[in-house]
Amino acid sequence: MTTNAPASTDFVREIVAQDLRTGKHGGRVATRFPPEPNGYLHIGHAKSICLNFGIAQENGGVCHLRFDDTNPAREEVEYVESIQEDVRWLGFDWGAHLYYASDYFEQLCQYAVQLIQDGKAYVCSLSPQEIREYRGTLTEPGRDSPHRTRTVAENLGLFQRMRAGEFPEGAHVLRAKIDMASPNLNLRDPVLYRILHAQHHRTGGVWCIYPTYDYAHPISDAIEGITHSICTLEFEAHRPLYDWLLEQLPVPSHPQQIEFARLNVSYTLMSKRKLLQLVEQKHVSGWDDPRMPTISGLRRRGYSPEALRDFCERIGVAKRDNVVEFALLEHCLREDLNRRAARVMAVLHPLRVIIDNYPEHQVEQVDSVNNPEDSSMGSHTIPFSRVLYIDREDFQEDPPKGFFRLSPGREVRLKDAFYVTCVGVVKDEQTGAPMELHCTYDPETRGGRSADGRVVRGTLHWVSAAHSLPAEVRLYDHLFLSADPGADDGGAGFTQGLNPSSLEVLTQCRVEPSLAGAAPQNCYQFLRLGYFCVDPDTAGERLVFNRAVSLRDTWARVQKEQQGQPSKGQSGRAGRV
RNA sequence: UGGGGAUUAGUAUAGCGGUAGUACGUCUGACUCUGGAUCAGAUAGCCGAGGUUCGAAUCCUCGAUCCCCAGCCA
């Protein structure tokens, strides 16, 4: 991974630079990425990862990976493993700095005892319902809990017994004693510890009281010597509590919390809860379904770490709510793959073509450049023979204006091979659909060039029928119909907005023989179609490809225009194919 | 009606009192053995109203709109 100079600057980096200048944290920079292991990472996390690890890298600092595992009810090892894999795959390294909030449970508990001893925390035995009632509302102050005045000794005893497992869940909580009349609801005696009789994925059954995020996070940061604790906007109102706790306790440092706006991307969702629901209700095949905005989904789809990092750099970091266009993500991928992906030919909807004047059993190898953008990638050969396949949409019997592919009587170039002219069409008697084309070829145009300088408008991709390999190709479109699927739902009904045609499976595809044995995750440009990535479902003879992103397609746009559909707006629709 | 944030082209983001820039998108054109890529050009913006100032996107005042907070979630 490249150690990039601070090419981009944003308000967070400005704060860090300023602190470095003034020596606020002794010239140190330590950040942390603190995921809760309750789901897979998505591209919104990628933004945070790039920010946190990026800032550390740029300033010779460190970035910790810390699992915020304070709620055993929803956390699993599967998630902690996938998270590590995804961060690593993205290109970042936490070195020895892998931590868990659960590493600090004992310390956290001791600090809680200290708060009690200092009269700054108390055990409250109100029910959850009552606590809510006592909290007041946005406009009315809350009321003190009747247990707020318990003695230190009483609190100590109760807390001890909470820890010892003497009470059922919900019987008591430990609360900070701050101010029930605070206009900031987070300061109205927030809960610090609750009783949870659950098996924790790391500590097992050792604990039955667990710290809340509000309590565990600032202290974990402080213990690790984090200098800048970067989080998203919704925690802004929690910052006074973050600071309050660190001021009360003899912690080794006082990190600075900085909030930035989380990423939203059009046509998709970033809520882990909703993504989980898509997985559990089988709307997608799993967390790594190529339509998912998860890092594992994007990886399977064919996105490279480079493209994702580039994207994260381009979207910037600020404090206003935002929805980044999916088109920008696609642009980043195209730019990366254009530079690196080998060009091959594949026919998605095969239409048989017979070259009438080509010798029956002859086969010849034509040369094809692997990547016109990079000559060092060399070339390979492709077999040409009498019977070929081209894509159905490259032929029209009655072509509209502007169509310069194959049609009766017209000559086109078969990429890297010969000029061919359509001399006949065999049609389905029922439907009238073309079933087979007859063409003649000009032997003088081998390699796709003619000596007489005659021009052909169209160049088509093709494969040799006998030599090509069968393949399954999966085409993807946006998971949701709406550009902002998270906006207009009350919570549960968001699956109504799912795009019913977000996945199209093509099973009759033919690809050139050089693709035999292509390894999963390898990406190719299928000439004139798009970038396709070998899916892990590929095994043995069975080739499966995912379309990562289509090529820009001006003809598809023109066609839509002709059909009266404005082509403006969002790209990424299944324009071609 | 409480508190905390935010507001610059379609989208994202710069601008930190001195001609409002960049990227993506969209549209033109050139070029092309990918209707790709590339290249050239175009498009379009400071939430509003007052004020301070020689000069305001930037400072002040008032207003508008949007987001977050009433989990023993994070």
XYZ file of C-alpha atoms (C1' of nucleotides) in Angstrom:
651
model
C 0.000 0.000 0.000
C 1.231 3.435 -0.783
C 2.157 5.716 2.043
C 0.494 8.678 0.539
C 1.477 12.179 1.365
C -1.412 14.138 2.826
C -2.779 14.954 -0.585
C -6.225 15.527 0.792
C -6.881 17.696 3.746
C -10.066 17.979 5.721
C -11.172 19.440 9.013
C -10.119 16.356 10.988
C -6.631 16.367 9.517
C -6.469 20.079 10.177
C -7.185 19.516 13.845
C -4.553 16.799 14.004
C -2.011 19.002 12.257
C -2.805 21.848 14.614
C -2.418 19.614 17.678
C 0.890 18.403 16.333
C 2.033 21.987 15.959
C 1.028 22.966 19.470
C 2.254 19.714 20.969
C -1.128 19.032 22.503
C -0.634 15.297 22.813
C 3.114 15.415 23.133
C 3.491 15.235 19.365
C 1.870 11.838 19.194
C -0.905 10.673 16.884
C -2.891 7.602 17.836
C -6.261 6.827 16.308
C -8.456 3.805 16.459
C -11.060 2.018 14.381
C -13.596 0.627 16.877
C -16.137 -1.638 15.179
C -18.722 -3.582 17.132
C -18.497 -7.197 15.961
C -22.194 -7.455 15.258
C -22.110 -7.458 11.462
C -19.892 -7.205 8.437
C -18.058 -4.033 7.548
C -19.539 -1.897 4.781
C -18.250 0.900 2.619
C -19.207 3.420 5.263
C -16.733 1.701 7.554
C -14.206 1.862 4.744
C -14.456 5.643 4.926
C -13.731 5.530 8.643
C -10.915 3.011 8.205
C -9.254 5.122 5.529
C -9.618 8.191 7.730
C -8.251 6.648 10.915
C -5.485 4.544 9.439
C -4.730 7.263 6.894
C -4.215 9.947 9.516
C -2.003 7.669 11.580
C 0.076 6.766 8.530
C 0.482 10.327 7.357
C 1.699 11.457 10.744
C 3.903 8.584 11.729
C 1.349 7.519 14.296
C -0.505 4.325 15.037
C -4.042 3.188 14.473
C -5.508 0.544 16.734
C -8.111 -1.975 15.739
C -10.381 -2.269 18.746
C -13.470 -4.388 18.928
C -16.171 -2.623 20.843
C -17.559 -5.824 22.303
C -19.627 -4.590 25.204
C -22.898 -6.211 24.216
C -22.600 -10.021 24.145
C -26.183 -10.346 22.980
C -25.388 -9.419 19.411
C -21.714 -10.059 18.916
C -20.075 -13.090 17.347
C -16.618 -14.347 16.453
C -17.654 -14.713 12.836
C -17.853 -10.957 12.763
C -14.555 -10.313 14.479
C -12.890 -12.539 11.933
C -14.549 -10.993 8.919
C -13.735 -7.519 10.165
C -10.053 -8.297 10.464
C -10.017 -9.852 7.037
C -11.725 -6.843 5.502
C -9.483 -4.247 7.120
C -6.424 -6.173 6.015
C -7.769 -6.646 2.520
C -8.414 -2.929 2.284
C -4.697 -2.532 2.791
C -4.299 -1.488 6.401
C -2.199 -2.890 9.193
C -2.785 -2.440 12.894
C 0.476 -4.145 13.732
C 0.414 -5.315 17.337
C -2.441 -3.016 18.193
C -5.360 -5.385 18.220
C -7.581 -4.768 21.216
C -10.973 -5.552 22.623
C -13.035 -3.435 24.955
C -13.513 -6.691 26.830
C -9.770 -6.622 27.597
C -10.591 -3.752 29.916
C -13.596 -5.183 31.725
C -11.741 -5.528 35.024
C -10.233 -2.062 34.831
C -13.565 -0.604 33.766
C -15.178 -2.224 36.780
C -12.577 -0.827 39.141
C -13.125 2.646 37.763
C -16.839 2.162 38.339
C -16.172 1.306 41.972
C -14.125 4.446 42.206
C -16.973 6.534 40.808
C -19.232 5.040 43.434
C -16.762 5.793 46.175
C -16.507 9.362 44.946
C -20.266 9.653 45.046
C -20.421 10.042 41.270
C -22.301 6.879 40.479
C -25.112 4.945 42.099
C -27.060 1.761 41.689
C -30.550 2.449 40.424
C -33.282 -0.139 40.800
C -35.921 1.472 38.677
C -37.318 -0.619 35.858
C -36.346 0.309 32.305
C -39.820 1.722 31.909
C -39.471 3.861 35.022
C -36.052 5.074 34.048
C -37.535 6.305 30.817
C -40.293 8.109 32.644
C -37.919 9.711 35.119
C -35.685 10.882 32.271
C -38.149 13.556 31.228
C -38.508 14.646 27.639
C -36.741 16.888 25.166
C -38.466 19.889 26.664
C -39.068 18.837 30.257
C -36.350 18.120 32.789
C -36.125 14.691 34.339
C -36.624 13.772 37.987
C -34.102 12.284 40.333
C -34.318 8.556 40.787
C -35.409 7.647 44.340
C -32.182 5.602 44.544
C -29.978 8.546 43.724
C -29.348 9.176 47.408
C -28.208 5.681 48.360
C -25.106 5.691 50.474
C -21.716 4.814 49.101
C -21.684 1.660 51.163
C -25.083 0.642 49.925
C -24.075 1.273 46.306
C -20.826 -0.606 46.734
C -22.637 -3.576 48.168
C -25.289 -3.609 45.493
C -22.789 -3.238 42.679
C -20.718 -6.023 44.146
C -23.763 -8.267 44.228
C -24.682 -7.263 40.663
C -21.264 -8.447 39.579
C -21.621 -11.597 41.638
C -24.704 -12.520 39.687
C -27.219 -12.231 42.483
C -29.791 -10.375 40.404
C -31.758 -11.039 37.275
C -31.395 -8.870 34.190
C -33.027 -5.508 34.557
C -33.122 -5.542 38.340
C -30.474 -2.874 38.785
C -28.153 -0.680 36.741
C -25.223 1.476 37.667
C -25.767 5.107 36.751
C -23.553 8.161 36.663
C -24.732 10.903 38.990
C -24.684 13.979 36.795
C -27.758 16.129 36.274
C -31.323 14.989 35.698
C -32.233 18.475 34.528
C -29.528 18.769 31.891
C -30.791 19.953 28.515
C -28.539 17.254 27.086
C -30.381 14.009 27.729
C -27.132 12.076 27.663
C -26.167 13.763 30.898
C -29.350 12.793 32.780
C -27.647 10.129 34.858
C -26.709 7.798 32.005
C -26.491 4.053 32.556
C -22.928 2.815 32.952
C -23.476 -0.882 33.664
C -26.325 -3.266 33.084
C -26.901 -6.885 34.053
C -26.724 -9.311 31.140
C -26.653 -13.016 31.787
C -25.143 -13.867 28.451
C -22.159 -15.736 27.118
C -19.608 -13.300 25.769
C -17.663 -14.428 22.688
C -14.387 -13.755 24.472
C -14.962 -13.685 28.206
C -17.498 -16.473 28.210
C -19.451 -16.552 31.450
C -16.990 -14.600 33.575
C -19.143 -11.488 33.591
C -22.806 -10.855 34.021
C -22.567 -7.085 34.140
C -21.458 -5.255 31.024
C -20.446 -1.626 30.518
C -22.384 0.514 28.082
C -20.757 2.118 25.071
C -20.885 5.531 26.721
C -18.900 4.271 29.658
C -16.509 1.867 27.962
C -15.547 3.920 24.962
C -13.885 6.976 26.485
C -12.042 4.870 29.026
C -10.849 2.388 26.404
C -9.583 5.289 24.338
C -7.813 6.747 27.334
C -6.235 3.443 28.360
C -4.827 3.001 24.872
C -3.518 6.539 24.754
C -5.624 7.455 21.770
C -5.082 11.096 20.852
C -7.929 11.621 18.426
C -11.080 9.593 18.815
C -12.850 10.000 15.503
C -16.492 9.007 15.291
C -19.660 9.895 13.464
C -22.014 12.816 13.987
C -24.625 11.072 16.088
C -22.132 10.931 18.939
C -21.727 14.662 19.052
C -24.209 15.009 21.892
C -22.314 12.287 23.776
C -19.077 14.221 23.816
C -19.900 16.060 27.071
C -20.370 12.663 28.715
C -17.163 11.359 27.134
C -15.297 14.296 28.618
C -17.106 14.161 31.940
C -16.064 10.568 32.565
C -12.443 11.221 31.682
C -12.410 14.191 34.010
C -13.741 12.209 36.963
C -11.362 9.283 36.611
C -7.580 9.049 37.027
C -7.178 7.807 33.458
C -3.767 8.031 31.785
C -4.837 10.399 29.007
C -7.690 12.478 27.689
C -8.334 11.842 24.005
C -10.205 14.337 21.878
C -13.419 13.147 20.274
C -14.029 14.496 16.771
C -17.168 13.805 14.805
C -17.585 13.596 11.025
C -20.525 12.803 8.754
C -21.033 9.158 7.949
C -21.099 8.045 4.339
C -24.280 7.359 2.428
C -24.275 6.043 -1.119
C -27.236 6.347 -3.445
C -29.362 3.262 -4.141
C -28.061 1.397 -1.140
C -28.216 1.248 2.629
C -25.566 1.543 5.277
C -27.506 0.415 8.316
C -26.023 -2.760 9.769
C -29.383 -3.626 11.226
C -31.047 -3.475 7.824
C -28.217 -5.256 6.081
C -28.541 -8.024 8.652
C -32.221 -8.221 7.847
C -31.493 -8.566 4.126
C -29.211 -11.464 4.950
C -31.510 -13.163 7.428
C -34.574 -12.824 5.247
C -32.604 -14.120 2.262
C -33.162 -11.114 0.087
C -29.493 -11.575 -0.717
C -27.315 -14.660 -0.666
C -25.255 -13.499 2.311
C -23.140 -10.691 3.682
C -20.878 -11.095 0.668
C -23.613 -11.016 -1.933
C -22.119 -8.886 -4.722
C -25.040 -6.493 -4.469
C -24.317 -5.696 -0.839
C -22.458 -2.502 0.082
C -20.332 -4.592 2.429
C -16.622 -4.748 1.874
C -16.897 -8.490 1.342
C -19.738 -7.963 -1.119
C -17.850 -5.345 -3.067
C -14.795 -7.584 -3.058
C -16.768 -10.460 -4.482
C -18.344 -8.117 -6.977
C -14.885 -7.258 -8.257
C -13.981 -4.034 -6.495
C -10.304 -3.659 -5.718
C -8.901 -2.194 -2.503
C -7.305 0.506 -4.643
C -10.643 1.551 -6.109
C -12.256 1.635 -2.694
C -9.457 3.671 -1.185
C -9.549 6.056 -4.107
C -13.263 6.447 -3.587
C -12.818 7.185 0.100
C -10.269 9.816 -0.740
C -12.472 11.484 -3.316
C -15.602 11.759 -1.211
C -13.863 13.903 1.368
C -14.603 14.275 5.045
C -16.916 16.939 6.425
C -19.763 17.433 8.853
C -22.771 17.742 6.600
C -25.108 14.899 5.814
C -24.393 13.555 2.382
C -25.387 10.999 -0.210
C -22.578 10.205 -2.601
C -23.620 9.074 -6.064
C -23.067 5.409 -6.805
C -21.677 6.628 -10.136
C -18.579 7.911 -8.369
C -17.885 4.482 -6.912
C -18.272 2.985 -10.369
C -15.984 5.586 -11.831
C -13.259 4.680 -9.356
C -13.524 1.016 -10.257
C -13.498 1.626 -14.004
C -10.470 3.839 -13.701
C -8.586 1.192 -11.751
C -9.613 -1.763 -13.874
C -9.117 0.049 -17.152
C -5.501 0.303 -16.171
C -5.100 -3.262 -14.974
C -7.657 -5.675 -16.350
C -6.784 -7.928 -19.258
C -9.118 -7.732 -22.241
C -10.832 -10.917 -23.300
C -13.880 -11.733 -25.365
C -17.096 -13.174 -24.043
C -20.517 -13.496 -25.590
C -23.378 -13.134 -23.166
C -26.316 -13.839 -25.473
C -24.880 -16.082 -28.192
C -26.060 -15.806 -31.783
C -24.557 -18.398 -34.092
C -22.668 -17.084 -37.084
C -21.470 -19.277 -39.952
C -18.740 -17.967 -42.188
C -19.840 -19.584 -45.463
C -16.581 -19.123 -47.308
C -14.314 -20.196 -44.450
C -12.883 -23.726 -44.860
C -14.884 -26.273 -42.890
C -12.214 -27.656 -40.564
C -9.769 -24.812 -40.546
C -8.762 -23.114 -37.325
C -6.350 -20.234 -37.022
C -5.017 -18.287 -34.091
C -5.356 -14.529 -34.086
C -3.373 -12.234 -31.818
C -5.055 -10.051 -29.280
C -3.473 -7.347 -27.158
C -4.074 -7.906 -23.470
C -4.385 -4.273 -22.526
C -4.098 -1.330 -24.909
C -3.405 0.863 -21.877
C -0.360 -1.161 -20.898
C 1.789 -2.813 -23.539
C 3.826 -4.600 -20.884
C 0.852 -6.875 -20.360
C 1.575 -8.510 -23.711
C -0.871 -10.372 -25.876
C -2.514 -13.737 -26.314
C -4.065 -15.720 -29.148
C -7.660 -16.605 -29.833
C -8.881 -19.379 -32.130
C -10.945 -18.384 -35.145
C -13.026 -20.892 -37.085
C -15.987 -21.264 -39.375
C -18.683 -21.211 -36.731
C -18.712 -18.374 -34.250
C -20.922 -16.663 -31.729
C -21.569 -12.973 -31.501
C -23.881 -11.172 -29.101
C -27.503 -10.992 -30.174
C -27.677 -7.291 -29.667
C -24.878 -6.755 -32.153
C -27.186 -7.788 -34.962
C -30.347 -6.098 -36.120
C -32.199 -7.067 -39.227
C -33.749 -3.666 -39.535
C -31.245 -1.338 -37.896
C -32.270 2.051 -36.566
C -30.299 5.095 -37.575
C -26.974 5.326 -35.832
C -26.660 1.552 -35.479
C -23.369 0.501 -36.940
C -23.104 -3.096 -35.981
C -24.093 -6.092 -38.085
C -27.157 -6.209 -40.321
C -27.954 -7.830 -43.664
C -25.560 -6.744 -46.365
C -23.389 -4.808 -43.981
C -19.708 -5.377 -43.308
C -18.231 -5.184 -39.821
C -14.952 -6.101 -38.232
C -14.611 -9.031 -35.895
C -12.123 -7.757 -33.367
C -8.562 -8.854 -34.139
C -9.795 -11.264 -36.860
C -11.510 -10.446 -40.163
C -14.081 -8.270 -41.844
C -17.310 -10.167 -42.353
C -20.433 -9.329 -44.283
C -23.853 -10.640 -43.417
C -25.345 -12.489 -46.342
C -28.231 -14.356 -44.773
C -30.422 -14.708 -41.744
C -32.074 -17.911 -40.565
C -35.119 -17.034 -38.513
C -37.300 -18.834 -36.065
C -40.460 -19.724 -37.913
C -42.652 -18.924 -34.945
C -41.174 -15.751 -33.580
C -39.191 -14.456 -36.506
C -36.209 -14.001 -34.237
C -32.815 -14.483 -35.885
C -31.463 -17.938 -35.029
C -28.354 -18.041 -37.136
C -26.432 -15.707 -39.385
C -24.575 -16.483 -42.562
C -21.615 -14.318 -43.383
C -18.693 -14.217 -45.753
C -15.287 -13.108 -44.681
C -12.549 -11.284 -46.510
C -9.312 -13.285 -46.133
C -7.355 -10.149 -46.977
C -8.406 -8.492 -43.734
C -6.682 -10.824 -41.313
C -5.886 -9.112 -38.052
C -8.767 -6.753 -38.614
C -7.154 -4.462 -41.174
C -7.732 -4.016 -44.864
C -5.056 -3.036 -47.314
C -7.414 -0.934 -49.378
C -8.187 1.360 -46.468
C -11.894 0.583 -46.600
C -13.627 1.600 -43.418
C -16.067 -0.358 -41.344
C -18.006 1.403 -38.635
C -18.498 -1.469 -36.270
C -16.141 -3.766 -34.447
C -17.711 -6.747 -32.718
C -16.485 -9.173 -30.109
C -16.904 -12.871 -30.863
C -15.851 -16.366 -29.852
C -15.318 -19.550 -31.823
C -18.258 -21.860 -31.201
C -16.213 -25.030 -30.972
C -13.413 -23.568 -28.874
C -15.277 -21.302 -26.532
C -16.096 -22.299 -22.967
C -19.527 -22.218 -21.383
C -19.903 -19.791 -18.528
C -22.440 -18.362 -16.163
C -22.503 -14.611 -15.906
C -24.268 -12.692 -13.188
C -25.375 -9.168 -13.933
C -26.101 -6.825 -11.076
C -28.063 -3.665 -10.739
C -28.827 -1.471 -7.755
C -30.247 -3.348 -4.785
C -32.872 -0.656 -4.291
C -35.082 1.226 -6.683
C -34.905 4.483 -4.808
C -31.789 6.629 -4.750
C -32.337 7.080 -1.029
C -33.889 3.857 0.269
C -33.186 4.698 3.875
C -34.941 8.035 3.759
C -38.611 7.272 3.505
C -39.100 4.181 5.596
C -40.405 3.969 9.077
C -37.973 1.161 9.752
C -39.353 -2.221 8.857
C -40.794 -1.655 5.417
C -37.619 -0.815 3.583
C -37.547 -4.168 1.808
C -40.516 -2.972 -0.218
C -38.085 -0.789 -2.115
C -35.889 -3.691 -3.204
C -35.129 -3.780 -6.918
C -36.697 -7.004 -8.223
C -34.199 -7.165 -11.072
C -31.026 -6.439 -9.153
C -29.691 -9.819 -10.214
C -29.870 -11.394 -13.659
C -28.230 -14.764 -14.161
C -27.109 -15.665 -17.672
C -26.323 -19.350 -18.063
C -25.734 -19.670 -21.783
C -22.667 -17.477 -22.077
C -19.560 -18.404 -24.030
C -16.104 -17.140 -23.228
C -12.823 -17.423 -25.076
C -10.722 -20.483 -24.186
C -7.925 -18.487 -22.542
C -10.250 -18.147 -19.563
C -9.969 -21.843 -18.735
C -8.859 -22.173 -15.136
C -9.349 -18.489 -14.347
C -8.923 -18.029 -10.622
C -11.557 -16.524 -8.330
C -11.281 -12.775 -7.754
C -9.462 -12.240 -11.055
C -10.960 -9.407 -13.039
C -11.154 -9.090 -16.796
C -12.578 -6.654 -19.217
C -15.031 -8.481 -21.433
C -14.476 -6.430 -24.513
C -17.201 -3.861 -25.147
C -19.229 -5.142 -22.188
C -17.655 -4.317 -18.877
C -15.438 -5.584 -16.113
C -16.119 -9.084 -14.878
C -14.703 -10.842 -11.900
C -14.371 -14.595 -11.391
C -16.794 -15.632 -8.661
C -15.718 -18.089 -5.943
C -18.553 -20.347 -7.123
C -16.234 -21.153 -10.007
C -15.050 -24.731 -9.673
C -13.465 -27.108 -12.111
C -15.133 -26.765 -15.498
C -17.765 -24.410 -14.187
C -16.918 -20.781 -14.802
C -18.911 -18.097 -13.026
C -18.391 -14.387 -13.539
C -19.802 -11.347 -11.798
C -20.195 -8.122 -13.652
C -18.413 -5.632 -11.436
C -19.345 -2.652 -13.564
C -20.343 -2.133 -17.165
C -18.360 -0.054 -19.585
C -19.703 3.406 -20.286
C -22.099 2.882 -23.115
C -23.008 5.838 -25.283
C -24.958 3.728 -27.735
C -27.256 2.444 -24.993
C -27.834 6.030 -23.998
C -28.636 7.060 -27.556
C -31.046 4.162 -27.839
C -32.854 5.110 -24.678
C -33.086 8.626 -25.981
C -34.603 7.286 -29.197
C -37.118 5.286 -27.228
C -38.164 8.429 -25.484
C -36.622 7.572 -22.145
C -34.404 10.296 -20.876
C -30.989 8.866 -20.200
C -30.099 11.570 -17.755
C -29.269 10.897 -14.212
C -28.108 7.750 -12.638
C -25.726 5.418 -14.292
C -25.203 1.905 -13.194
C -28.478 0.700 -14.545
C -28.220 -2.363 -16.711
C -27.846 -0.242 -19.791
C -26.108 -2.733 -21.949
C -26.841 -6.441 -22.319
C -41.352 24.711 22.713
C -34.971 21.894 25.225
C -29.941 20.716 23.692
C -26.322 19.670 19.839
C -24.894 20.041 14.593
C -25.302 21.473 9.438
C -26.457 24.643 4.884
C -21.282 26.532 -1.739
C -23.542 23.731 -9.245
C -27.479 17.514 -10.119
C -23.850 14.992 -6.326
C -19.489 15.352 -3.209
C -15.921 18.729 -1.690
C -12.329 23.303 -1.553
C -12.316 28.273 -0.340
C -10.141 30.620 6.553
C -12.101 39.415 4.291
C -9.556 40.639 -1.891
C -11.681 37.955 -9.277
C -16.007 30.996 -6.399
C -12.148 26.174 -7.684
C -11.786 20.579 -8.184
C -13.940 15.769 -9.020
C -18.034 12.831 -10.518
C -22.450 13.445 -13.541
C -24.657 15.609 -17.879
C -24.064 17.695 -22.914
C -20.746 18.939 -27.651
C -16.850 17.751 -30.569
C -12.027 15.208 -31.892
C -9.766 10.564 -32.061
C -10.204 5.269 -32.021
C -9.702 -2.216 -34.496
C -13.621 -1.686 -27.554
C -20.037 3.178 -29.372
C -14.342 1.731 -23.976
C -10.058 4.662 -22.904
C -7.932 9.384 -24.176
C -8.203 14.621 -25.590
C -10.732 19.446 -26.192
C -14.885 22.335 -24.872
C -19.666 23.386 -22.533
C -23.159 23.154 -18.389
C -24.319 24.716 -13.605
C -23.514 27.098 -7.198
C -22.512 30.609 -2.052
C -30.343 29.014 2.167
C -32.804 34.099 2.937
C -32.937 39.172 4.857
C -30.429 42.962 7.161
C -25.759 44.946 8.937
C -20.040 45.802 9.447
C -16.316 46.872 5.536
C -13.265 50.244 0.114
C -14.432 44.957 -0.421
C -18.343 39.336 2.596
C -19.263 32.420 0.727
C -16.052 34.014 4.730
C -17.395 38.678 10.301
C -22.229 40.254 13.152
C -27.745 40.035 13.763
C -32.342 37.929 12.720
C -34.882 34.163 10.184
C -35.587 29.495 7.198
C -34.669 24.477 6.273
C -32.427 19.748 7.261
C -29.975 16.088 10.638
C -29.028 13.969 15.675
C -30.509 13.155 21.104
C -35.985 10.838 25.300
C -31.985 2.083 24.453
C -30.350 -1.217 30.380
C -27.879 -0.450 21.305
C -23.384 1.293 19.315
